[in-house]
Amino acid sequence: MLSNIGKIDRLIRTAVAFVIVFASIYIGGLWAILGIVILLTTIIGWCPIYALFRLSTTKEQEEIPPDTSGEHEPRRGPRRLLK
């Protein structure tokens, strides 16, 4: 599993997670679960939603390999000659 969360993204996620967890103490409900999930993705450095959409906020954008299965190749129509 490769990291797809960059440093700035981790800082933002950490802050948001703590705000959600502490706010859930006063608000109540199941908001703490959302905060914990965000915090866990921050700790492991991998977000399944980013992976689903092939997104990455790391500087090394080559970490997520492109789809090489050939299923999504563009269709090619007839070629026109340029003059």
JSON list of N, CA, C and O in Angstrom, two decimals, residues 37-67:
[
{"chain": "A", "resi": 37, "resn": "VAL", "atom": "N", "xyz": [-12.01, 7.81, 11.96]},
{"chain": "A", "resi": 37, "resn": "VAL", "atom": "CA", "xyz": [-11.67, 7.27, 10.63]},
{"chain": "A", "resi": 37, "resn": "VAL", "atom": "C", "xyz": [-10.73, 8.23, 9.91]},
{"chain": "A", "resi": 37, "resn": "VAL", "atom": "O", "xyz": [-9.73, 7.80, 9.30]},
{"chain": "A", "resi": 38, "resn": "ILE", "atom": "N", "xyz": [-11.00, 9.52, 9.97]},
{"chain": "A", "resi": 38, "resn": "ILE", "atom": "CA", "xyz": [-10.12, 10.51, 9.34]},
{"chain": "A", "resi": 38, "resn": "ILE", "atom": "C", "xyz": [-8.73, 10.45, 9.98]},
{"chain": "A", "resi": 38, "resn": "ILE", "atom": "O", "xyz": [-7.71, 10.50, 9.29]},
{"chain": "A", "resi": 39, "resn": "LEU", "atom": "N", "xyz": [-8.69, 10.34, 11.30]},
{"chain": "A", "resi": 39, "resn": "LEU", "atom": "CA", "xyz": [-7.41, 10.26, 11.99]},
{"chain": "A", "resi": 39, "resn": "LEU", "atom": "C", "xyz": [-6.65, 8.99, 11.62]},
{"chain": "A", "resi": 39, "resn": "LEU", "atom": "O", "xyz": [-5.43, 9.02, 11.44]},
{"chain": "A", "resi": 40, "resn": "LEU", "atom": "N", "xyz": [-7.34, 7.86, 11.47]},
{"chain": "A", "resi": 40, "resn": "LEU", "atom": "CA", "xyz": [-6.67, 6.61, 11.08]},
{"chain": "A", "resi": 40, "resn": "LEU", "atom": "C", "xyz": [-6.08, 6.70, 9.67]},
{"chain": "A", "resi": 40, "resn": "LEU", "atom": "O", "xyz": [-4.97, 6.22, 9.42]},
{"chain": "A", "resi": 41, "resn": "THR", "atom": "N", "xyz": [-6.82, 7.32, 8.74]},
{"chain": "A", "resi": 41, "resn": "THR", "atom": "CA", "xyz": [-6.27, 7.47, 7.38]},
{"chain": "A", "resi": 41, "resn": "THR", "atom": "C", "xyz": [-5.05, 8.38, 7.40]},
{"chain": "A", "resi": 41, "resn": "THR", "atom": "O", "xyz": [-4.12, 8.19, 6.62]},
{"chain": "A", "resi": 42, "resn": "THR", "atom": "N", "xyz": [-5.05, 9.34, 8.32]},
{"chain": "A", "resi": 42, "resn": "THR", "atom": "CA", "xyz": [-3.89, 10.22, 8.45]},
{"chain": "A", "resi": 42, "resn": "THR", "atom": "C", "xyz": [-2.69, 9.45, 8.99]},
{"chain": "A", "resi": 42, "resn": "THR", "atom": "O", "xyz": [-1.57, 9.61, 8.51]},
{"chain": "A", "resi": 43, "resn": "ILE", "atom": "N", "xyz": [-2.92, 8.61, 9.96]},
{"chain": "A", "resi": 43, "resn": "ILE", "atom": "CA", "xyz": [-1.82, 7.86, 10.58]},
{"chain": "A", "resi": 43, "resn": "ILE", "atom": "C", "xyz": [-1.19, 6.89, 9.59]},
{"chain": "A", "resi": 43, "resn": "ILE", "atom": "O", "xyz": [0.03, 6.79, 9.49]},
{"chain": "A", "resi": 44, "resn": "ILE", "atom": "N", "xyz": [-2.03, 6.16, 8.83]},
{"chain": "A", "resi": 44, "resn": "ILE", "atom": "CA", "xyz": [-1.46, 5.18, 7.90]},
{"chain": "A", "resi": 44, "resn": "ILE", "atom": "C", "xyz": [-1.01, 5.82, 6.59]},
{"chain": "A", "resi": 44, "resn": "ILE", "atom": "O", "xyz": [-0.26, 5.22, 5.83]},
{"chain": "A", "resi": 45, "resn": "GLY", "atom": "N", "xyz": [-1.48, 7.05, 6.32]},
{"chain": "A", "resi": 45, "resn": "GLY", "atom": "CA", "xyz": [-1.02, 7.77, 5.13]},
{"chain": "A", "resi": 45, "resn": "GLY", "atom": "C", "xyz": [-1.67, 7.32, 3.84]},
{"chain": "A", "resi": 45, "resn": "GLY", "atom": "O", "xyz": [-1.17, 7.61, 2.75]},
{"chain": "A", "resi": 46, "resn": "TRP", "atom": "N", "xyz": [-2.78, 6.62, 3.94]},
{"chain": "A", "resi": 46, "resn": "TRP", "atom": "CA", "xyz": [-3.46, 6.11, 2.74]},
{"chain": "A", "resi": 46, "resn": "TRP", "atom": "C", "xyz": [-4.95, 6.32, 2.89]},
{"chain": "A", "resi": 46, "resn": "TRP", "atom": "O", "xyz": [-5.54, 5.98, 3.91]},
{"chain": "A", "resi": 47, "resn": "CYS", "atom": "N", "xyz": [-5.56, 6.90, 1.85]},
{"chain": "A", "resi": 47, "resn": "CYS", "atom": "CA", "xyz": [-6.99, 7.16, 1.87]},
{"chain": "A", "resi": 47, "resn": "CYS", "atom": "C", "xyz": [-7.67, 6.31, 0.80]},
{"chain": "A", "resi": 47, "resn": "CYS", "atom": "O", "xyz": [-7.31, 6.40, -0.38]},
{"chain": "A", "resi": 48, "resn": "PRO", "atom": "N", "xyz": [-8.63, 5.47, 1.17]},
{"chain": "A", "resi": 48, "resn": "PRO", "atom": "CA", "xyz": [-9.28, 4.62, 0.18]},
{"chain": "A", "resi": 48, "resn": "PRO", "atom": "C", "xyz": [-10.08, 5.41, -0.85]},
{"chain": "A", "resi": 48, "resn": "PRO", "atom": "O", "xyz": [-10.19, 4.99, -2.00]},
{"chain": "A", "resi": 49, "resn": "ILE", "atom": "N", "xyz": [-10.61, 6.56, -0.49]},
{"chain": "A", "resi": 49, "resn": "ILE", "atom": "CA", "xyz": [-11.36, 7.38, -1.45]},
{"chain": "A", "resi": 49, "resn": "ILE", "atom": "C", "xyz": [-10.40, 7.96, -2.48]},
{"chain": "A", "resi": 49, "resn": "ILE", "atom": "O", "xyz": [-10.70, 7.99, -3.68]},
{"chain": "A", "resi": 50, "resn": "TYR", "atom": "N", "xyz": [-9.22, 8.41, -2.04]},
{"chain": "A", "resi": 50, "resn": "TYR", "atom": "CA", "xyz": [-8.21, 8.89, -2.99]},
{"chain": "A", "resi": 50, "resn": "TYR", "atom": "C", "xyz": [-7.80, 7.76, -3.93]},
{"chain": "A", "resi": 50, "resn": "TYR", "atom": "O", "xyz": [-7.62, 7.97, -5.12]},
{"chain": "A", "resi": 51, "resn": "ALA", "atom": "N", "xyz": [-7.62, 6.56, -3.39]},
{"chain": "A", "resi": 51, "resn": "ALA", "atom": "CA", "xyz": [-7.21, 5.42, -4.20]},
{"chain": "A", "resi": 51, "resn": "ALA", "atom": "C", "xyz": [-8.28, 5.07, -5.23]},
{"chain": "A", "resi": 51, "resn": "ALA", "atom": "O", "xyz": [-7.96, 4.71, -6.37]},
{"chain": "A", "resi": 52, "resn": "LEU", "atom": "N", "xyz": [-9.54, 5.17, -4.84]},
{"chain": "A", "resi": 52, "resn": "LEU", "atom": "CA", "xyz": [-10.64, 4.87, -5.74]},
{"chain": "A", "resi": 52, "resn": "LEU", "atom": "C", "xyz": [-10.63, 5.78, -6.96]},
{"chain": "A", "resi": 52, "resn": "LEU", "atom": "O", "xyz": [-10.83, 5.34, -8.09]},
{"chain": "A", "resi": 53, "resn": "PHE", "atom": "N", "xyz": [-10.34, 7.06, -6.75]},
{"chain": "A", "resi": 53, "resn": "PHE", "atom": "CA", "xyz": [-10.31, 8.03, -7.84]},
{"chain": "A", "resi": 53, "resn": "PHE", "atom": "C", "xyz": [-8.91, 8.29, -8.37]},
{"chain": "A", "resi": 53, "resn": "PHE", "atom": "O", "xyz": [-8.70, 9.23, -9.15]},
{"chain": "A", "resi": 54, "resn": "ARG", "atom": "N", "xyz": [-7.93, 7.49, -7.92]},
{"chain": "A", "resi": 54, "resn": "ARG", "atom": "CA", "xyz": [-6.54, 7.61, -8.34]},
{"chain": "A", "resi": 54, "resn": "ARG", "atom": "C", "xyz": [-5.98, 9.02, -8.10]},
{"chain": "A", "resi": 54, "resn": "ARG", "atom": "O", "xyz": [-5.35, 9.62, -8.96]},
{"chain": "A", "resi": 55, "resn": "LEU", "atom": "N", "xyz": [-6.25, 9.54, -6.92]},
{"chain": "A", "resi": 55, "resn": "LEU", "atom": "CA", "xyz": [-5.76, 10.85, -6.52]},
{"chain": "A", "resi": 55, "resn": "LEU", "atom": "C", "xyz": [-4.59, 10.68, -5.55]},
{"chain": "A", "resi": 55, "resn": "LEU", "atom": "O", "xyz": [-4.47, 9.66, -4.89]},
{"chain": "A", "resi": 56, "resn": "SER", "atom": "N", "xyz": [-3.76, 11.69, -5.49]},
{"chain": "A", "resi": 56, "resn": "SER", "atom": "CA", "xyz": [-2.66, 11.68, -4.55]},
{"chain": "A", "resi": 56, "resn": "SER", "atom": "C", "xyz": [-2.25, 13.12, -4.27]},
{"chain": "A", "resi": 56, "resn": "SER", "atom": "O", "xyz": [-2.21, 13.95, -5.18]},
{"chain": "A", "resi": 57, "resn": "THR", "atom": "N", "xyz": [-1.96, 13.42, -3.01]},
{"chain": "A", "resi": 57, "resn": "THR", "atom": "CA", "xyz": [-1.47, 14.74, -2.66]},
{"chain": "A", "resi": 57, "resn": "THR", "atom": "C", "xyz": [0.00, 14.70, -2.28]},
{"chain": "A", "resi": 57, "resn": "THR", "atom": "O", "xyz": [0.53, 15.68, -1.77]},
{"chain": "A", "resi": 58, "resn": "THR", "atom": "N", "xyz": [0.66, 13.60, -2.54]},
{"chain": "A", "resi": 58, "resn": "THR", "atom": "CA", "xyz": [2.10, 13.51, -2.29]},
{"chain": "A", "resi": 58, "resn": "THR", "atom": "C", "xyz": [2.85, 14.17, -3.43]},
{"chain": "A", "resi": 58, "resn": "THR", "atom": "O", "xyz": [2.32, 14.35, -4.52]},
{"chain": "A", "resi": 59, "resn": "LYS", "atom": "N", "xyz": [4.08, 14.53, -3.18]},
{"chain": "A", "resi": 59, "resn": "LYS", "atom": "CA", "xyz": [4.88, 15.16, -4.23]},
{"chain": "A", "resi": 59, "resn": "LYS", "atom": "C", "xyz": [5.23, 14.17, -5.33]},
{"chain": "A", "resi": 59, "resn": "LYS", "atom": "O", "xyz": [5.38, 14.53, -6.47]},
{"chain": "A", "resi": 60, "resn": "GLU", "atom": "N", "xyz": [5.37, 12.91, -4.97]},
{"chain": "A", "resi": 60, "resn": "GLU", "atom": "CA", "xyz": [5.70, 11.88, -5.94]},
{"chain": "A", "resi": 60, "resn": "GLU", "atom": "C", "xyz": [4.41, 11.36, -6.56]},
{"chain": "A", "resi": 60, "resn": "GLU", "atom": "O", "xyz": [3.84, 10.38, -6.10]},
{"chain": "A", "resi": 61, "resn": "GLN", "atom": "N", "xyz": [3.95, 12.00, -7.60]},
{"chain": "A", "resi": 61, "resn": "GLN", "atom": "CA", "xyz": [2.69, 11.61, -8.24]},
{"chain": "A", "resi": 61, "resn": "GLN", "atom": "C", "xyz": [2.81, 10.29, -8.97]},
{"chain": "A", "resi": 61, "resn": "GLN", "atom": "O", "xyz": [1.81, 9.69, -9.32]},
{"chain": "A", "resi": 62, "resn": "GLU", "atom": "N", "xyz": [4.02, 9.79, -9.20]},
{"chain": "A", "resi": 62, "resn": "GLU", "atom": "CA", "xyz": [4.20, 8.53, -9.91]},
{"chain": "A", "resi": 62, "resn": "GLU", "atom": "C", "xyz": [3.90, 7.32, -9.03]},
{"chain": "A", "resi": 62, "resn": "GLU", "atom": "O", "xyz": [3.92, 6.21, -9.50]},
{"chain": "A", "resi": 63, "resn": "GLU", "atom": "N", "xyz": [3.63, 7.51, -7.74]},
{"chain": "A", "resi": 63, "resn": "GLU", "atom": "CA", "xyz": [3.41, 6.39, -6.85]},
{"chain": "A", "resi": 63, "resn": "GLU", "atom": "C", "xyz": [2.19, 5.56, -7.23]},
{"chain": "A", "resi": 63, "resn": "GLU", "atom": "O", "xyz": [2.18, 4.37, -7.06]},
{"chain": "A", "resi": 64, "resn": "ILE", "atom": "N", "xyz": [1.16, 6.20, -7.74]},
{"chain": "A", "resi": 64, "resn": "ILE", "atom": "CA", "xyz": [-0.04, 5.46, -8.14]},
{"chain": "A", "resi": 64, "resn": "ILE", "atom": "C", "xyz": [0.12, 5.12, -9.61]},
{"chain": "A", "resi": 64, "resn": "ILE", "atom": "O", "xyz": [0.11, 6.00, -10.46]},
{"chain": "A", "resi": 65, "resn": "PRO", "atom": "N", "xyz": [0.32, 3.85, -9.92]},
{"chain": "A", "resi": 65, "resn": "PRO", "atom": "CA", "xyz": [0.57, 3.48, -11.31]},
{"chain": "A", "resi": 65, "resn": "PRO", "atom": "C", "xyz": [-0.67, 3.71, -12.18]},
{"chain": "A", "resi": 65, "resn": "PRO", "atom": "O", "xyz": [-1.80, 3.55, -11.72]},
{"chain": "A", "resi": 66, "resn": "PRO", "atom": "N", "xyz": [-0.46, 4.08, -13.43]},
{"chain": "A", "resi": 66, "resn": "PRO", "atom": "CA", "xyz": [-1.60, 4.27, -14.32]},
{"chain": "A", "resi": 66, "resn": "PRO", "atom": "C", "xyz": [-2.25, 2.94, -14.66]},
{"chain": "A", "resi": 66, "resn": "PRO", "atom": "O", "xyz": [-1.64, 1.88, -14.54]},
{"chain": "A", "resi": 67, "resn": "ASP", "atom": "N", "xyz": [-3.48, 3.00, -15.12]},
{"chain": "A", "resi": 67, "resn": "ASP", "atom": "CA", "xyz": [-4.22, 1.80, -15.50]},
{"chain": "A", "resi": 67, "resn": "ASP", "atom": "C", "xyz": [-3.65, 1.28, -16.82]},
{"chain": "A", "resi": 67, "resn": "ASP", "atom": "O", "xyz": [-3.75, 1.93, -17.84]}
]
